[in-house]
PDB file of C-alpha atoms in Angstrom:
ATOM      1  CA  MET A   6      26.535  52.493  -1.914  1.00 68.00           C
ATOM      2  CA  GLN A   7      23.209  53.679  -3.194  1.00 75.00           C
ATOM      3  CA  LEU A   8      22.850  56.628  -5.536  1.00 85.00           C
ATOM      4  CA  PRO A   9      20.098  59.221  -4.960  1.00 86.00           C
ATOM      5  CA  GLY A  10      16.783  58.303  -6.615  1.00 86.00           C
ATOM      6  CA  MET A  11      17.564  54.550  -6.801  1.00 88.00           C
ATOM      7  CA  PRO A  12      14.961  52.149  -5.364  1.00 83.00           C
ATOM      8  CA  GLU A  13      15.776  50.281  -2.189  1.00 83.00           C
ATOM      9  CA  PRO A  14      17.451  46.908  -2.842  1.00 84.00           C
ATOM     10  CA  TRP A  15      15.209  43.916  -2.446  1.00 86.00           C
ATOM     11  CA  THR A  16      15.661  41.902   0.715  1.00 90.00           C
ATOM     12  CA  LEU A  17      14.493  38.506   1.846  1.00 93.00           C
ATOM     13  CA  GLN A  18      11.657  38.803   4.381  1.00 94.00           C
ATOM     14  CA  ARG A  19       9.370  36.465   6.297  1.00 95.00           C
ATOM     15  CA  GLN A  20       5.817  37.527   7.103  1.00 93.00           C
ATOM     16  CA  GLU A  21       3.166  35.667   9.139  1.00 93.00           C
ATOM     17  CA  VAL A  22      -0.403  36.320   7.997  1.00 90.00           C
ATOM     18  CA  SER A  23      -3.377  34.491   9.573  1.00 92.00           C
ATOM     19  CA  GLY A  24      -1.570  31.201  10.117  1.00 92.00           C
ATOM     20  CA  ASP A  25       0.373  31.306   6.852  1.00 95.00           C
ATOM     21  CA  CYS A  26       4.051  32.031   6.399  1.00 96.00           C
ATOM     22  CA  MET A  27       5.044  34.103   3.370  1.00 95.00           C
ATOM     23  CA  ILE A  28       8.645  34.371   2.235  1.00 95.00           C
ATOM     24  CA  ARG A  29       9.107  37.454   0.108  1.00 94.00           C
ATOM     25  CA  PHE A  30      11.965  38.781  -1.951  1.00 91.00           C
ATOM     26  CA  GLY A  31      11.154  42.430  -2.364  1.00 89.00           C
ATOM     27  CA  PRO A  32       7.566  42.691  -3.642  1.00 90.00           C
ATOM     28  CA  ARG A  33       7.516  39.050  -4.842  1.00 93.00           C
ATOM     29  CA  VAL A  34       6.174  36.182  -2.756  1.00 93.00           C
ATOM     30  CA  MET A  35       8.563  33.264  -3.195  1.00 94.00           C
ATOM     31  CA  PHE A  36       6.912  30.755  -0.829  1.00 95.00           C
ATOM     32  CA  CYS A  37       3.612  30.630   1.007  1.00 95.00           C
ATOM     33  CA  PHE A  38       2.758  27.738   3.330  1.00 95.00           C
ATOM     34  CA  PRO A  39       0.960  27.034   6.620  1.00 96.00           C
ATOM     35  CA  SER A  40       3.150  28.166   9.515  1.00 94.00           C
ATOM     36  CA  SER A  41       2.804  24.754  11.160  1.00 93.00           C
ATOM     37  CA  ASP A  42       4.143  22.859   8.100  1.00 93.00           C
ATOM     38  CA  ILE A  43       7.753  22.095   9.025  1.00 93.00           C
ATOM     39  CA  GLY A  44       8.328  20.104   5.831  1.00 93.00           C
ATOM     40  CA  LEU A  45       7.488  23.041   3.565  1.00 94.00           C
ATOM     41  CA  ARG A  46       9.486  25.381   5.752  1.00 96.00           C
ATOM     42  CA  ASN A  47      12.534  23.127   5.438  1.00 96.00           C
ATOM     43  CA  MET A  48      11.972  22.770   1.683  1.00 96.00           C
ATOM     44  CA  SER A  49      11.892  26.570   1.383  1.00 96.00           C
ATOM     45  CA  VAL A  50      15.132  26.864   3.355  1.00 96.00           C
ATOM     46  CA  VAL A  51      16.908  24.388   1.079  1.00 96.00           C
ATOM     47  CA  SER A  52      15.431  25.944  -2.087  1.00 95.00           C
ATOM     48  CA  LEU A  53      16.600  29.418  -1.141  1.00 96.00           C
ATOM     49  CA  THR A  54      20.149  28.253  -0.406  1.00 96.00           C
ATOM     50  CA  ASP A  55      20.185  26.280  -3.670  1.00 95.00           C
ATOM     51  CA  ALA A  56      19.139  29.499  -5.455  1.00 93.00           C
ATOM     52  CA  GLY A  57      22.215  31.248  -4.104  1.00 93.00           C
ATOM     53  CA  VAL A  58      20.966  32.989  -0.959  1.00 93.00           C
ATOM     54  CA  SER A  59      23.558  32.597   1.793  1.00 94.00           C
ATOM     55  CA  GLY A  60      22.810  30.138   4.574  1.00 95.00           C
ATOM     56  CA  ILE A  61      23.382  32.885   7.132  1.00 96.00           C
ATOM     57  CA  GLU A  62      20.754  35.114   5.493  1.00 95.00           C
ATOM     58  CA  VAL A  63      18.251  32.235   5.253  1.00 96.00           C
ATOM     59  CA  ALA A  64      18.901  31.339   8.897  1.00 96.00           C
ATOM     60  CA  ARG A  65      18.244  34.957   9.918  1.00 96.00           C
ATOM     61  CA  VAL A  66      14.953  35.164   8.016  1.00 95.00           C
ATOM     62  CA  PHE A  67      13.627  31.837   9.335  1.00 96.00           C
ATOM     63  CA  GLY A  68      14.942  32.301  12.869  1.00 95.00           C
ATOM     64  CA  LEU A  69      17.186  29.227  12.636  1.00 95.00           C
ATOM     65  CA  SER A  70      20.871  28.692  13.276  1.00 96.00           C
ATOM     66  CA  ALA A  71      23.254  28.606  10.326  1.00 95.00           C
ATOM     67  CA  GLU A  72      24.333  25.112  11.451  1.00 96.00           C
ATOM     68  CA  TYR A  73      20.755  23.850  11.251  1.00 96.00           C
ATOM     69  CA  VAL A  74      20.391  25.282   7.736  1.00 96.00           C
ATOM     70  CA  SER A  75      23.579  23.431   6.791  1.00 96.00           C
ATOM     71  CA  ARG A  76      22.217  20.186   8.285  1.00 95.00           C
ATOM     72  CA  LEU A  77      18.982  20.579   6.312  1.00 95.00           C
ATOM     73  CA  ARG A  78      20.945  21.025   3.091  1.00 95.00           C
ATOM     74  CA  SER A  79      22.980  17.889   3.843  1.00 95.00           C
ATOM     75  CA  ARG A  80      19.872  15.840   4.606  1.00 94.00           C
ATOM     76  CA  ALA A  81      18.219  17.025   1.385  1.00 94.00           C
ATOM     77  CA  LYS A  82      21.273  15.997  -0.641  1.00 93.00           C
ATOM     78  CA  LEU A  83      21.411  12.564   1.000  1.00 92.00           C
ATOM     79  CA  SER A  84      17.711  11.669   1.172  1.00 90.00           C
ATOM     80  CA  GLY A  85      15.806  14.193  -0.906  1.00 89.00           C
ATOM     81  CA  SER A  86      12.640  15.725   0.499  1.00 88.00           C
ATOM     82  CA  VAL A  87      12.108  12.713   2.804  1.00 87.00           C
ATOM     83  CA  GLY A  88      15.174  13.764   4.790  1.00 87.00           C
ATOM     84  CA  LEU A  89      13.725  17.186   5.567  1.00 88.00           C
ATOM     85  CA  VAL A  90      11.163  15.972   8.112  1.00 86.00           C
ATOM     86  CA  ARG A  91      12.084  13.569  10.880  1.00 80.00           C
ATOM     87  CA  PRO A  92       9.478  10.935  11.753  1.00 75.00           C
ATOM     88  CA  ARG A  93       7.661  11.704  14.989  1.00 75.00           C
ATOM     89  CA  GLY A  94       6.717   9.311  17.745  1.00 71.00           C
ATOM     90  CA  ARG A  95       8.382   6.210  19.099  1.00 71.00           C
ATOM     91  CA  ASN A  96      10.350   3.847  16.941  1.00 67.00           C
ATOM     92  CA  ARG A  97       8.446   0.835  15.711  1.00 73.00           C
ATOM     93  CA  LYS A  98       8.797  -2.286  17.823  1.00 79.00           C
ATOM     94  CA  LEU A  99       8.657  -4.576  14.783  1.00 84.00           C
ATOM     95  CA  SER A 100      10.142  -4.130  11.326  1.00 83.00           C
ATOM     96  CA  GLY A 101       8.186  -4.950   8.170  1.00 82.00           C
ATOM     97  CA  SER A 102       9.803  -8.386   7.888  1.00 86.00           C
ATOM     98  CA  GLU A 103       8.972  -9.103  11.534  1.00 88.00           C
ATOM     99  CA  VAL A 104       5.326  -8.149  10.921  1.00 87.00           C
ATOM    100  CA  ASP A 105       5.316 -10.630   8.009  1.00 87.00           C
ATOM    101  CA  ARG A 106       6.755 -13.257  10.347  1.00 89.00           C
ATOM    102  CA  VAL A 107       4.004 -12.536  12.903  1.00 88.00           C
ATOM    103  CA  CYS A 108       1.371 -13.138  10.208  1.00 88.00           C
ATOM    104  CA  LYS A 109       2.987 -16.395   9.072  1.00 89.00           C
ATOM    105  CA  LEU A 110       3.265 -17.682  12.625  1.00 90.00           C
ATOM    106  CA  ALA A 111      -0.337 -16.715  13.362  1.00 88.00           C
ATOM    107  CA  ARG A 112      -1.541 -18.524  10.221  1.00 88.00           C
ATOM    108  CA  THR A 113       0.268 -21.682  11.312  1.00 89.00           C
ATOM    109  CA  GLY A 114      -1.565 -21.616  14.635  1.00 88.00           C
ATOM    110  CA  SER A 115       1.029 -20.165  16.998  1.00 88.00           C
ATOM    111  CA  SER A 116      -0.498 -18.302  19.935  1.00 90.00           C
ATOM    112  CA  GLN A 117       0.091 -14.619  20.438  1.00 90.00           C
ATOM    113  CA  ALA A 118       2.120 -15.380  23.570  1.00 90.00           C
ATOM    114  CA  GLU A 119       4.383 -17.764  21.626  1.00 90.00           C
ATOM    115  CA  ILE A 120       4.906 -15.218  18.839  1.00 90.00           C
ATOM    116  CA  ALA A 121       5.664 -12.478  21.382  1.00 89.00           C
ATOM    117  CA  TYR A 122       8.249 -14.708  23.059  1.00 90.00           C
ATOM    118  CA  LEU A 123       9.917 -15.560  19.736  1.00 89.00           C
ATOM    119  CA  LEU A 124      10.179 -11.894  18.711  1.00 87.00           C
ATOM    120  CA  ASN A 125      11.026 -10.604  22.189  1.00 88.00           C
ATOM    121  CA  VAL A 126       8.101  -8.158  22.378  1.00 88.00           C
ATOM    122  CA  SER A 127       4.986  -7.991  24.536  1.00 89.00           C
ATOM    123  CA  GLN A 128       1.828  -9.922  23.741  1.00 89.00           C
ATOM    124  CA  PRO A 129      -0.205  -6.671  23.374  1.00 90.00           C
ATOM    125  CA  THR A 130       2.238  -5.615  20.627  1.00 88.00           C
ATOM    126  CA  ILE A 131       1.455  -8.843  18.736  1.00 89.00           C
ATOM    127  CA  SER A 132      -2.253  -8.331  19.390  1.00 88.00           C
ATOM    128  CA  ARG A 133      -2.112  -4.807  17.877  1.00 87.00           C
ATOM    129  CA  VAL A 134      -0.249  -6.085  14.808  1.00 87.00           C
ATOM    130  CA  LEU A 135      -2.801  -8.838  14.212  1.00 87.00           C
ATOM    131  CA  ALA A 136      -5.739  -6.473  14.807  1.00 86.00           C
ATOM    132  CA  ALA A 137      -4.381  -4.100  12.150  1.00 82.00           C
ATOM    133  CA  ILE A 138      -4.417  -6.864   9.512  1.00 77.00           C
ATOM    134  CA  PRO A 139      -8.029  -7.570   8.510  1.00 68.00           C
ATOM    135  CA  ALA A 140      -7.128 -10.211   5.912  1.00 59.00           C
ATOM    136  CA  LEU A 141      -6.166 -12.885   8.446  1.00 52.00           C
ATOM    137  CA  PRO A 142      -8.457 -15.942   8.416  1.00 52.00           C
ATOM    138  CA  GLU A 143     -11.145 -16.208  11.079  1.00 48.00           C
ATOM    139  CA  ARG A 144      -9.721 -19.480  12.371  1.00 44.00           C
ATOM    140  CA  LEU A 145      -7.114 -17.437  14.223  1.00 47.00           C
ATOM    141  CA  HIS A 146      -9.823 -16.469  16.687  1.00 49.00           C
ATOM    142  CA  LEU A 147     -10.591 -20.097  17.546  1.00 44.00           C
ATOM    143  CA  PRO A 148      -9.001 -21.634  20.637  1.00 49.00           C
ATOM    144  CA  LEU A 149      -5.797 -23.554  20.004  1.00 49.00           C
ATOM    145  CA  GLY A 150      -4.855 -27.127  20.867  1.00 50.00           C
ATOM    146  CA  ASP A 151      -7.190 -29.757  22.417  1.00 51.00           C
ATOM    147  CA  GLU A 152      -9.998 -27.261  23.052  1.00 51.00           C
ATOM    148  CA  ALA A 153     -10.179 -26.421  19.333  1.00 47.00           C
ATOM    149  CA  THR A 154     -10.258 -30.100  18.375  1.00 50.00           C
ATOM    150  CA  GLN A 155     -13.087 -30.730  20.871  1.00 53.00           C
ATOM    151  CA  LYS A 156     -15.135 -27.818  19.485  1.00 52.00           C
ATOM    152  CA  GLN A 157     -14.654 -29.015  15.904  1.00 53.00           C
ATOM    153  CA  SER A 158     -15.673 -32.594  16.765  1.00 53.00           C
ATOM    154  CA  GLN A 159     -18.668 -31.277  18.763  1.00 55.00           C
ATOM    155  CA  ALA A 160     -19.773 -29.225  15.754  1.00 52.00           C
ATOM    156  CA  SER A 161     -19.575 -32.244  13.430  1.00 51.00           C
ATOM    157  CA  GLU A 162     -21.590 -34.366  15.934  1.00 52.00           C
ATOM    158  CA  ASP A 163     -24.244 -31.644  16.111  1.00 49.00           C
ATOM    159  CA  GLU A 164     -24.523 -31.662  12.319  1.00 50.00           C
ATOM    160  CA  GLU A 165     -25.038 -35.456  12.340  1.00 50.00           C
ATOM    161  CA  LEU A 166     -27.718 -35.269  15.049  1.00 51.00           C
ATOM    162  CA  ASN A 167     -29.500 -32.259  13.575  1.00 49.00           C
ATOM    163  CA  PRO A 168     -28.936 -32.338   9.842  1.00 50.00           C
ATOM    164  CA  ILE A 169     -30.021 -29.299   7.874  1.00 49.00           C
ATOM    165  CA  PRO A 170     -33.339 -30.197   6.236  1.00 48.00           C
ATOM    166  CA  ASP A 171     -33.490 -30.420   2.490  1.00 47.00           C
ATOM    167  CA  PRO A 172     -35.443 -27.428   1.108  1.00 47.00           C
ATOM    168  CA  VAL A 173     -37.364 -29.691  -1.274  1.00 48.00           C
ATOM    169  CA  THR A 174     -38.852 -31.761   1.563  1.00 44.00           C
ATOM    170  CA  LEU A 175     -40.048 -28.613   3.344  1.00 43.00           C
ATOM    171  CA  ILE A 176     -42.166 -27.581   0.355  1.00 48.00           C
ATOM    172  CA  ASP A 177     -44.222 -30.802   0.321  1.00 42.00           C
TER     173      ASP A 177
END
């Protein structure tokens, strides 16, 4: 019950202004973030409920269900802020340890097809992994097996037939 002459009680309000979302409590702006930033929205939801605002009220202001607000609070308690935004896109085909294994196998001379077979993924997946790692030695781009041995022996024969001239003899 409100007595005559008393100011209106402050309420929680959401306002969209030129791509930004403002969460206000009475005349005070509590949160301001880009409307497209789901992580900050979820952080605001959890912060308000932690400050004592009911989950039902927060759900009303943000246009969410009370169950979703509860799920966000649970995720924040379990994982911190990382739990407030789900990763987008497809799951990775290879884990970090499998990527390490791809690199080791490639360094030992295994072909991309062999590595793909061992890890039960496609050869283009292995190709993308290796292309994303610039530190791999250049010898990985050489042909494997007998063809590589022939090219190396051909290169050493060429050096014997056409030795690099000594710079001192060129000056004479």
